[in-house]
């Protein structure tokens, strides 16, 4: 996988992180989709890496990743240290092929988590570098679902930056190798979202493509059992409802979109407060599309307060992007308070 190795070299060796173009990202996804499946783990010449140490690192990582959202703001330094330790063991340790596979899997998981922390802070270039490093490790571990998930994260980032052509292309490649129903559900939801945002709502073929992706996502979620990869174990009816609603919102079906987004936010478990903040911002946007500023202001205010409490800058950015749309309703109930809160 030459493109993957070159991207990894850029990510891990250069002191100055460079932005990766959409074309390069698409080429990376295509290279991964057709690449060999053999594991790359091998013994090194350093000190022996014991299974007990790897087990401790795996358990510690799961514990950190399983903390409630409000506590995760305190964990980035710990996660960075775990990833550095695992990377050092892979580079200089001596280990069996079995231990090597476990280390590569752990490195992929840690890189994904660290990438999301960087993404939430707005450090997009650094986030993409960690996702690419994770993709390399998932390939080394022979974990196709994990690799597809990391490509899905890169696609999510591209869509967030409004490069929907790149996002759709990456997701198409990811879906060729993903097998777990929960993984495929998440990828199809992201594909529906990016297609809806990219295409012309008046084009019926484009609309049908979005609806096909949503239908596929719903079927995959129905088929998904308890055996799910950790990185997508959280995918639920709440995510299906909100992402479907957001796609329909972009297609102009505001009534159905509003109902789905509201229902999805209601279904979300308390442990996922960061996601709740994002959902609330989506709900605010759907109310604004319906020209209902009062409930929109209530949802946006709740999202902003929640985001500040748990230190979630990405949620804050979502609300900030909505503020200009509140200006015509400056005298509506709750709007002056929202604008004052946002300015504070």
mmCIF file of C-alpha atoms in Angstrom:
data_model
loop_
_atom_site.group_PDB
_atom_site.id
_atom_site.type_symbol
_atom_site.label_atom_id
_atom_site.label_comp_id
_atom_site.label_asym_id
_atom_site.label_seq_id
_atom_site.Cartn_x
_atom_site.Cartn_y
_atom_site.Cartn_z
ATOM 1 C CA UNK A 1 0.000 0.000 0.000
ATOM 2 C CA UNK A 2 2.408 2.750 -1.163
ATOM 3 C CA UNK A 3 -0.027 5.655 -0.713
ATOM 4 C CA UNK A 4 -0.844 4.539 2.812
ATOM 5 C CA UNK A 5 2.814 4.171 3.771
ATOM 6 C CA UNK A 6 3.671 7.573 2.308
ATOM 7 C CA UNK A 7 0.790 9.252 4.154
ATOM 8 C CA UNK A 8 1.905 7.587 7.368
ATOM 9 C CA UNK A 9 5.486 8.738 6.819
ATOM 10 C CA UNK A 10 4.263 12.295 6.353
ATOM 11 C CA UNK A 11 2.122 12.050 9.493
ATOM 12 C CA UNK A 12 4.772 10.610 11.780
ATOM 13 C CA UNK A 13 8.067 12.080 10.521
ATOM 14 C CA UNK A 14 7.443 15.714 9.612
ATOM 15 C CA UNK A 15 7.535 18.205 12.425
ATOM 16 C CA UNK A 16 5.253 20.543 10.504
ATOM 17 C CA UNK A 17 1.923 18.897 9.739
ATOM 18 C CA UNK A 18 0.693 19.588 6.228
ATOM 19 C CA UNK A 19 -2.849 19.644 4.948
ATOM 20 C CA UNK A 20 -3.754 16.580 2.884
ATOM 21 C CA UNK A 21 -5.709 17.361 -0.267
ATOM 22 C CA UNK A 22 -9.028 15.787 -1.097
ATOM 23 C CA UNK A 23 -7.468 14.085 -4.136
ATOM 24 C CA UNK A 24 -4.729 12.524 -1.995
ATOM 25 C CA UNK A 25 -7.301 11.413 0.577
ATOM 26 C CA UNK A 26 -9.420 9.747 -2.111
ATOM 27 C CA UNK A 27 -6.328 8.005 -3.510
ATOM 28 C CA UNK A 28 -5.480 6.817 -0.010
ATOM 29 C CA UNK A 29 -8.971 5.329 0.391
ATOM 30 C CA UNK A 30 -8.792 3.631 -3.010
ATOM 31 C CA UNK A 31 -5.368 2.175 -2.196
ATOM 32 C CA UNK A 32 -6.690 0.777 1.071
ATOM 33 C CA UNK A 33 -9.776 -0.703 -0.584
ATOM 34 C CA UNK A 34 -7.757 -2.873 -3.001
ATOM 35 C CA UNK A 35 -4.665 -3.448 -0.863
ATOM 36 C CA UNK A 36 -3.326 -6.754 0.460
ATOM 37 C CA UNK A 37 -4.843 -8.260 3.565
ATOM 38 C CA UNK A 38 -1.761 -9.796 5.205
ATOM 39 C CA UNK A 39 -0.802 -8.624 8.698
ATOM 40 C CA UNK A 40 2.422 -6.627 9.000
ATOM 41 C CA UNK A 41 3.224 -7.361 12.658
ATOM 42 C CA UNK A 42 6.688 -8.827 13.192
ATOM 43 C CA UNK A 43 9.263 -9.410 15.896
ATOM 44 C CA UNK A 44 11.727 -6.630 16.658
ATOM 45 C CA UNK A 45 15.168 -6.675 18.256
ATOM 46 C CA UNK A 46 14.354 -4.790 21.446
ATOM 47 C CA UNK A 47 13.105 -5.942 24.839
ATOM 48 C CA UNK A 48 10.363 -8.531 25.055
ATOM 49 C CA UNK A 49 6.832 -7.129 25.229
ATOM 50 C CA UNK A 50 4.758 -9.258 27.594
ATOM 51 C CA UNK A 51 1.083 -10.039 27.201
ATOM 52 C CA UNK A 52 0.337 -8.708 30.688
ATOM 53 C CA UNK A 53 1.542 -5.240 29.686
ATOM 54 C CA UNK A 54 -0.557 -5.289 26.525
ATOM 55 C CA UNK A 55 -3.606 -6.416 28.508
ATOM 56 C CA UNK A 56 -3.113 -3.571 30.968
ATOM 57 C CA UNK A 57 -2.821 -1.045 28.132
ATOM 58 C CA UNK A 58 -5.957 -2.431 26.470
ATOM 59 C CA UNK A 59 -7.973 -2.303 29.701
ATOM 60 C CA UNK A 60 -6.736 1.175 30.581
ATOM 61 C CA UNK A 61 -7.598 2.452 27.106
ATOM 62 C CA UNK A 62 -11.109 0.975 27.311
ATOM 63 C CA UNK A 63 -11.601 2.598 30.714
ATOM 64 C CA UNK A 64 -10.528 6.020 29.448
ATOM 65 C CA UNK A 65 -12.692 5.728 26.344
ATOM 66 C CA UNK A 66 -15.673 4.602 28.449
ATOM 67 C CA UNK A 67 -15.736 7.645 30.716
ATOM 68 C CA UNK A 68 -18.794 9.856 30.533
ATOM 69 C CA UNK A 69 -18.430 12.780 28.156
ATOM 70 C CA UNK A 70 -17.903 15.387 30.868
ATOM 71 C CA UNK A 71 -14.845 13.518 32.172
ATOM 72 C CA UNK A 72 -13.226 12.908 28.780
ATOM 73 C CA UNK A 73 -12.034 16.507 28.612
ATOM 74 C CA UNK A 74 -9.442 15.534 31.231
ATOM 75 C CA UNK A 75 -8.037 12.504 29.362
ATOM 76 C CA UNK A 76 -6.203 13.752 26.211
ATOM 77 C CA UNK A 77 -2.761 13.782 27.849
ATOM 78 C CA UNK A 78 -3.284 10.242 29.137
ATOM 79 C CA UNK A 79 -4.428 9.020 25.730
ATOM 80 C CA UNK A 80 -1.470 10.686 24.023
ATOM 81 C CA UNK A 81 0.861 8.941 26.477
ATOM 82 C CA UNK A 82 -0.794 5.568 25.844
ATOM 83 C CA UNK A 83 -0.444 6.016 22.090
ATOM 84 C CA UNK A 84 3.213 7.044 22.425
ATOM 85 C CA UNK A 85 3.873 3.964 24.560
ATOM 86 C CA UNK A 86 2.231 1.595 22.092
ATOM 87 C CA UNK A 87 4.004 3.229 19.146
ATOM 88 C CA UNK A 88 7.338 2.853 20.951
ATOM 89 C CA UNK A 89 6.647 -0.817 21.675
ATOM 90 C CA UNK A 90 5.808 -1.473 18.031
ATOM 91 C CA UNK A 91 8.905 0.311 16.796
ATOM 92 C CA UNK A 92 11.485 -1.016 19.254
ATOM 93 C CA UNK A 93 9.992 -3.927 21.206
ATOM 94 C CA UNK A 94 10.361 -7.648 20.632
ATOM 95 C CA UNK A 95 7.046 -9.456 20.463
ATOM 96 C CA UNK A 96 5.229 -12.435 19.006
ATOM 97 C CA UNK A 97 3.010 -12.039 15.969
ATOM 98 C CA UNK A 98 -0.060 -12.382 18.222
ATOM 99 C CA UNK A 99 1.105 -9.619 20.536
ATOM 100 C CA UNK A 100 2.039 -7.519 17.501
ATOM 101 C CA UNK A 101 -1.493 -7.775 16.136
ATOM 102 C CA UNK A 102 -2.896 -6.704 19.501
ATOM 103 C CA UNK A 103 -0.526 -3.744 19.608
ATOM 104 C CA UNK A 104 -1.485 -2.650 16.091
ATOM 105 C CA UNK A 105 -5.184 -2.922 16.967
ATOM 106 C CA UNK A 106 -4.635 -0.896 20.122
ATOM 107 C CA UNK A 107 -2.624 1.724 18.229
ATOM 108 C CA UNK A 108 -5.443 2.044 15.680
ATOM 109 C CA UNK A 109 -8.033 2.510 18.420
ATOM 110 C CA UNK A 110 -5.929 5.044 20.314
ATOM 111 C CA UNK A 111 -5.096 6.992 17.157
ATOM 112 C CA UNK A 112 -8.811 7.190 16.340
ATOM 113 C CA UNK A 113 -9.683 8.502 19.806
ATOM 114 C CA UNK A 114 -6.840 11.027 19.800
ATOM 115 C CA UNK A 115 -7.887 12.157 16.315
ATOM 116 C CA UNK A 116 -11.416 12.886 17.521
ATOM 117 C CA UNK A 117 -10.031 14.957 20.389
ATOM 118 C CA UNK A 118 -8.014 17.004 17.887
ATOM 119 C CA UNK A 119 -11.009 17.297 15.578
ATOM 120 C CA UNK A 120 -13.271 18.532 18.380
ATOM 121 C CA UNK A 121 -10.680 21.215 19.159
ATOM 122 C CA UNK A 122 -10.613 22.321 15.519
ATOM 123 C CA UNK A 123 -7.110 20.925 14.828
ATOM 124 C CA UNK A 124 -8.173 19.361 11.545
ATOM 125 C CA UNK A 125 -4.756 18.700 10.039
ATOM 126 C CA UNK A 126 -3.513 16.949 13.158
ATOM 127 C CA UNK A 127 -6.747 14.949 13.361
ATOM 128 C CA UNK A 128 -6.354 13.667 9.803
ATOM 129 C CA UNK A 129 -2.749 12.664 10.474
ATOM 130 C CA UNK A 130 -3.809 10.561 13.463
ATOM 131 C CA UNK A 131 -6.658 8.970 11.504
ATOM 132 C CA UNK A 132 -4.193 8.017 8.766
ATOM 133 C CA UNK A 133 -1.793 6.572 11.344
ATOM 134 C CA UNK A 134 -4.720 4.583 12.733
ATOM 135 C CA UNK A 135 -5.557 3.368 9.226
ATOM 136 C CA UNK A 136 -2.014 2.033 8.840
ATOM 137 C CA UNK A 137 -2.298 0.125 12.113
ATOM 138 C CA UNK A 138 -5.744 -1.250 11.277
ATOM 139 C CA UNK A 139 -4.303 -2.546 8.015
ATOM 140 C CA UNK A 140 -1.381 -4.112 9.875
ATOM 141 C CA UNK A 141 -3.851 -5.824 12.203
ATOM 142 C CA UNK A 142 -5.955 -7.073 9.268
ATOM 143 C CA UNK A 143 -9.026 -5.321 10.711
ATOM 144 C CA UNK A 144 -11.081 -4.271 7.671
ATOM 145 C CA UNK A 145 -14.005 -2.917 9.682
ATOM 146 C CA UNK A 146 -11.679 -0.710 11.735
ATOM 147 C CA UNK A 147 -10.002 0.522 8.570
ATOM 148 C CA UNK A 148 -13.395 1.314 7.069
ATOM 149 C CA UNK A 149 -14.337 3.164 10.237
ATOM 150 C CA UNK A 150 -11.197 5.303 10.103
ATOM 151 C CA UNK A 151 -11.936 6.141 6.476
ATOM 152 C CA UNK A 152 -15.450 7.024 7.617
ATOM 153 C CA UNK A 153 -13.949 9.444 10.136
ATOM 154 C CA UNK A 154 -11.835 11.072 7.426
ATOM 155 C CA UNK A 155 -14.974 11.357 5.314
ATOM 156 C CA UNK A 156 -16.863 12.939 8.228
ATOM 157 C CA UNK A 157 -14.085 15.508 8.531
ATOM 158 C CA UNK A 158 -14.203 16.240 4.794
ATOM 159 C CA UNK A 159 -17.976 16.715 4.988
ATOM 160 C CA UNK A 160 -17.589 18.972 8.030
ATOM 161 C CA UNK A 161 -15.263 21.110 5.919
ATOM 162 C CA UNK A 162 -17.880 21.041 3.123
ATOM 163 C CA UNK A 163 -15.803 18.887 0.763
ATOM 164 C CA UNK A 164 -18.685 16.530 0.093
ATOM 165 C CA UNK A 165 -17.255 15.151 -3.156
ATOM 166 C CA UNK A 166 -14.203 13.845 -1.301
ATOM 167 C CA UNK A 167 -16.356 12.568 1.572
ATOM 168 C CA UNK A 168 -18.652 10.586 -0.735
ATOM 169 C CA UNK A 169 -15.718 9.066 -2.604
ATOM 170 C CA UNK A 170 -13.997 7.970 0.611
ATOM 171 C CA UNK A 171 -17.211 6.429 1.932
ATOM 172 C CA UNK A 172 -17.772 4.495 -1.292
ATOM 173 C CA UNK A 173 -14.336 2.905 -0.858
ATOM 174 C CA UNK A 174 -14.907 2.238 2.852
ATOM 175 C CA UNK A 175 -18.160 0.398 2.152
ATOM 176 C CA UNK A 176 -16.373 -2.068 -0.135
ATOM 177 C CA UNK A 177 -14.508 -3.577 2.845
ATOM 178 C CA UNK A 178 -16.785 -3.084 5.859
ATOM 179 C CA UNK A 179 -18.662 -6.195 6.991
ATOM 180 C CA UNK A 180 -20.121 -5.632 10.449
ATOM 181 C CA UNK A 181 -23.740 -4.358 10.188
ATOM 182 C CA UNK A 182 -23.180 -1.622 12.787
ATOM 183 C CA UNK A 183 -20.136 -0.398 10.858
ATOM 184 C CA UNK A 184 -22.060 -0.399 7.591
ATOM 185 C CA UNK A 185 -24.958 1.440 9.259
ATOM 186 C CA UNK A 186 -22.688 4.264 10.357
ATOM 187 C CA UNK A 187 -21.010 4.514 6.956
ATOM 188 C CA UNK A 188 -24.353 4.580 5.131
ATOM 189 C CA UNK A 189 -25.642 7.307 7.452
ATOM 190 C CA UNK A 190 -22.587 9.413 6.729
ATOM 191 C CA UNK A 191 -22.986 8.752 2.998
ATOM 192 C CA UNK A 192 -26.629 9.864 3.129
ATOM 193 C CA UNK A 193 -25.661 13.026 4.996
ATOM 194 C CA UNK A 194 -22.915 14.006 2.583
ATOM 195 C CA UNK A 195 -24.951 13.171 -0.535
ATOM 196 C CA UNK A 196 -27.862 15.247 0.758
ATOM 197 C CA UNK A 197 -25.573 18.192 1.484
ATOM 198 C CA UNK A 198 -23.768 17.899 -1.844
ATOM 199 C CA UNK A 199 -26.502 17.340 -4.373
ATOM 200 C CA UNK A 200 -29.306 19.415 -5.840
ATOM 201 C CA UNK A 201 -32.482 18.764 -3.794
ATOM 202 C CA UNK A 202 -34.590 19.161 -6.936
ATOM 203 C CA UNK A 203 -32.752 16.298 -8.690
ATOM 204 C CA UNK A 204 -34.849 13.182 -8.116
ATOM 205 C CA UNK A 205 -31.961 10.792 -8.811
ATOM 206 C CA UNK A 206 -29.896 12.526 -6.146
ATOM 207 C CA UNK A 207 -32.790 12.335 -3.721
ATOM 208 C CA UNK A 208 -33.210 8.621 -4.431
ATOM 209 C CA UNK A 209 -29.509 8.023 -3.694
ATOM 210 C CA UNK A 210 -29.911 9.668 -0.291
ATOM 211 C CA UNK A 211 -33.023 7.646 0.509
ATOM 212 C CA UNK A 212 -31.318 4.410 -0.581
ATOM 213 C CA UNK A 213 -28.455 5.093 1.820
ATOM 214 C CA UNK A 214 -30.891 5.825 4.664
ATOM 215 C CA UNK A 215 -32.840 2.646 3.939
ATOM 216 C CA UNK A 216 -29.616 0.635 3.931
ATOM 217 C CA UNK A 217 -28.552 2.206 7.226
ATOM 218 C CA UNK A 218 -31.875 1.291 8.838
ATOM 219 C CA UNK A 219 -31.577 -2.325 7.639
ATOM 220 C CA UNK A 220 -27.998 -2.635 8.876
ATOM 221 C CA UNK A 221 -28.976 -1.281 12.287
ATOM 222 C CA UNK A 222 -31.764 -3.871 12.475
ATOM 223 C CA UNK A 223 -29.253 -6.603 11.597
ATOM 224 C CA UNK A 224 -26.630 -5.412 14.076
ATOM 225 C CA UNK A 225 -26.409 -7.572 17.169
ATOM 226 C CA UNK A 226 -24.295 -7.307 20.288
ATOM 227 C CA UNK A 227 -21.108 -8.284 18.445
ATOM 228 C CA UNK A 228 -20.001 -4.842 17.306
ATOM 229 C CA UNK A 229 -16.596 -3.199 16.947
ATOM 230 C CA UNK A 230 -15.932 -0.898 19.896
ATOM 231 C CA UNK A 231 -15.589 2.156 17.659
ATOM 232 C CA UNK A 232 -19.199 1.858 16.462
ATOM 233 C CA UNK A 233 -20.826 0.062 19.401
ATOM 234 C CA UNK A 234 -22.666 3.279 20.240
ATOM 235 C CA UNK A 235 -24.630 3.486 16.963
ATOM 236 C CA UNK A 236 -28.308 3.455 17.888
ATOM 237 C CA UNK A 237 -31.827 4.410 16.904
ATOM 238 C CA UNK A 238 -31.016 7.907 18.147
ATOM 239 C CA UNK A 239 -28.221 8.301 15.587
ATOM 240 C CA UNK A 240 -30.383 6.842 12.833
ATOM 241 C CA UNK A 241 -33.173 9.297 13.623
ATOM 242 C CA UNK A 242 -31.023 12.422 13.860
ATOM 243 C CA UNK A 243 -28.814 11.699 10.857
ATOM 244 C CA UNK A 244 -31.860 10.766 8.790
ATOM 245 C CA UNK A 245 -33.513 13.977 9.905
ATOM 246 C CA UNK A 246 -30.487 16.050 9.018
ATOM 247 C CA UNK A 247 -30.327 14.464 5.548
ATOM 248 C CA UNK A 248 -34.023 15.175 4.999
ATOM 249 C CA UNK A 249 -33.464 18.725 6.198
ATOM 250 C CA UNK A 250 -30.904 19.236 3.438
ATOM 251 C CA UNK A 251 -33.407 17.779 0.965
ATOM 252 C CA UNK A 252 -35.986 20.355 2.051
ATOM 253 C CA UNK A 253 -38.328 18.021 3.970
ATOM 254 C CA UNK A 254 -38.305 20.181 7.102
ATOM 255 C CA UNK A 255 -41.395 18.719 8.757
ATOM 256 C CA UNK A 256 -40.152 15.124 8.776
ATOM 257 C CA UNK A 257 -36.628 16.302 9.563
ATOM 258 C CA UNK A 258 -37.768 18.188 12.635
ATOM 259 C CA UNK A 259 -39.710 15.210 13.978
ATOM 260 C CA UNK A 260 -36.778 12.822 13.494
ATOM 261 C CA UNK A 261 -34.182 15.146 15.016
ATOM 262 C CA UNK A 262 -36.375 15.788 18.050
ATOM 263 C CA UNK A 263 -37.049 12.071 18.485
ATOM 264 C CA UNK A 264 -33.356 11.219 18.149
ATOM 265 C CA UNK A 265 -32.353 13.732 20.798
ATOM 266 C CA UNK A 266 -34.970 12.247 23.141
ATOM 267 C CA UNK A 267 -33.617 8.722 22.629
ATOM 268 C CA UNK A 268 -30.005 9.632 23.316
ATOM 269 C CA UNK A 269 -28.625 8.150 26.583
ATOM 270 C CA UNK A 270 -27.305 10.608 29.216
ATOM 271 C CA UNK A 271 -23.705 9.366 28.858
ATOM 272 C CA UNK A 272 -23.410 10.893 25.367
ATOM 273 C CA UNK A 273 -23.614 14.567 26.261
ATOM 274 C CA UNK A 274 -21.299 15.741 23.473
ATOM 275 C CA UNK A 275 -23.519 14.068 20.906
ATOM 276 C CA UNK A 276 -26.527 15.565 22.681
ATOM 277 C CA UNK A 277 -25.015 19.012 22.208
ATOM 278 C CA UNK A 278 -24.605 18.357 18.473
ATOM 279 C CA UNK A 279 -28.156 17.008 18.213
ATOM 280 C CA UNK A 280 -29.536 20.066 20.011
ATOM 281 C CA UNK A 281 -27.773 22.322 17.510
ATOM 282 C CA UNK A 282 -29.316 20.321 14.676
ATOM 283 C CA UNK A 283 -32.723 20.676 16.331
ATOM 284 C CA UNK A 284 -32.217 24.427 16.554
ATOM 285 C CA UNK A 285 -31.405 24.543 12.841
ATOM 286 C CA UNK A 286 -34.523 22.553 11.990
ATOM 287 C CA UNK A 287 -36.700 24.999 13.979
ATOM 288 C CA UNK A 288 -35.098 27.927 12.169
ATOM 289 C CA UNK A 289 -35.948 26.282 8.842
ATOM 290 C CA UNK A 290 -39.545 26.186 10.038
ATOM 291 C CA UNK A 291 -39.276 29.887 11.005
ATOM 292 C CA UNK A 292 -39.877 29.072 14.681
ATOM 293 C CA UNK A 293 -37.237 31.151 16.508
ATOM 294 C CA UNK A 294 -38.444 30.565 20.086
ATOM 295 C CA UNK A 295 -37.875 26.777 20.246
ATOM 296 C CA UNK A 296 -34.775 27.254 18.081
ATOM 297 C CA UNK A 297 -33.329 29.656 20.658
ATOM 298 C CA UNK A 298 -34.170 27.261 23.497
ATOM 299 C CA UNK A 299 -32.403 24.359 21.767
ATOM 300 C CA UNK A 300 -29.376 26.473 20.797
ATOM 301 C CA UNK A 301 -29.060 27.854 24.333
ATOM 302 C CA UNK A 302 -29.196 24.371 25.833
ATOM 303 C CA UNK A 303 -26.583 23.174 23.332
ATOM 304 C CA UNK A 304 -24.249 26.082 24.077
ATOM 305 C CA UNK A 305 -24.495 25.716 27.856
ATOM 306 C CA UNK A 306 -23.886 21.979 27.588
ATOM 307 C CA UNK A 307 -20.924 22.455 25.244
ATOM 308 C CA UNK A 308 -19.272 24.934 27.575
ATOM 309 C CA UNK A 309 -19.809 22.704 30.586
ATOM 310 C CA UNK A 310 -18.146 19.683 28.995
ATOM 311 C CA UNK A 311 -15.575 21.710 27.005
ATOM 312 C CA UNK A 312 -16.802 20.722 23.529
ATOM 313 C CA UNK A 313 -15.609 23.425 21.105
ATOM 314 C CA UNK A 314 -17.142 21.696 18.089
ATOM 315 C CA UNK A 315 -20.627 22.046 19.596
ATOM 316 C CA UNK A 316 -19.898 25.701 20.330
ATOM 317 C CA UNK A 317 -18.951 26.186 16.665
ATOM 318 C CA UNK A 318 -22.242 24.665 15.529
ATOM 319 C CA UNK A 319 -24.195 27.177 17.606
ATOM 320 C CA UNK A 320 -21.960 30.053 16.517
ATOM 321 C CA UNK A 321 -22.706 29.199 12.886
ATOM 322 C CA UNK A 322 -26.436 29.529 13.614
ATOM 323 C CA UNK A 323 -26.240 32.959 15.253
ATOM 324 C CA UNK A 324 -26.588 35.036 12.041
ATOM 325 C CA UNK A 325 -29.852 33.230 11.350
ATOM 326 C CA UNK A 326 -31.235 34.488 14.681
ATOM 327 C CA UNK A 327 -30.590 38.150 13.857
ATOM 328 C CA UNK A 328 -33.954 38.710 12.083
ATOM 329 C CA UNK A 329 -35.673 37.432 15.249
ATOM 330 C CA UNK A 330 -33.812 39.642 17.713
ATOM 331 C CA UNK A 331 -37.027 40.386 19.652
ATOM 332 C CA UNK A 332 -38.344 36.824 19.789
ATOM 333 C CA UNK A 333 -38.484 35.099 23.160
ATOM 334 C CA UNK A 334 -35.127 33.637 24.139
ATOM 335 C CA UNK A 335 -33.174 35.100 21.228
ATOM 336 C CA UNK A 336 -31.695 38.167 23.051
ATOM 337 C CA UNK A 337 -30.596 35.885 25.896
ATOM 338 C CA UNK A 338 -28.968 33.467 23.433
ATOM 339 C CA UNK A 339 -27.085 36.240 21.659
ATOM 340 C CA UNK A 340 -25.927 37.669 24.978
ATOM 341 C CA UNK A 341 -24.778 34.235 26.157
ATOM 342 C CA UNK A 342 -22.888 33.614 22.926
ATOM 343 C CA UNK A 343 -21.110 36.952 23.233
ATOM 344 C CA UNK A 344 -20.052 36.330 26.835
#
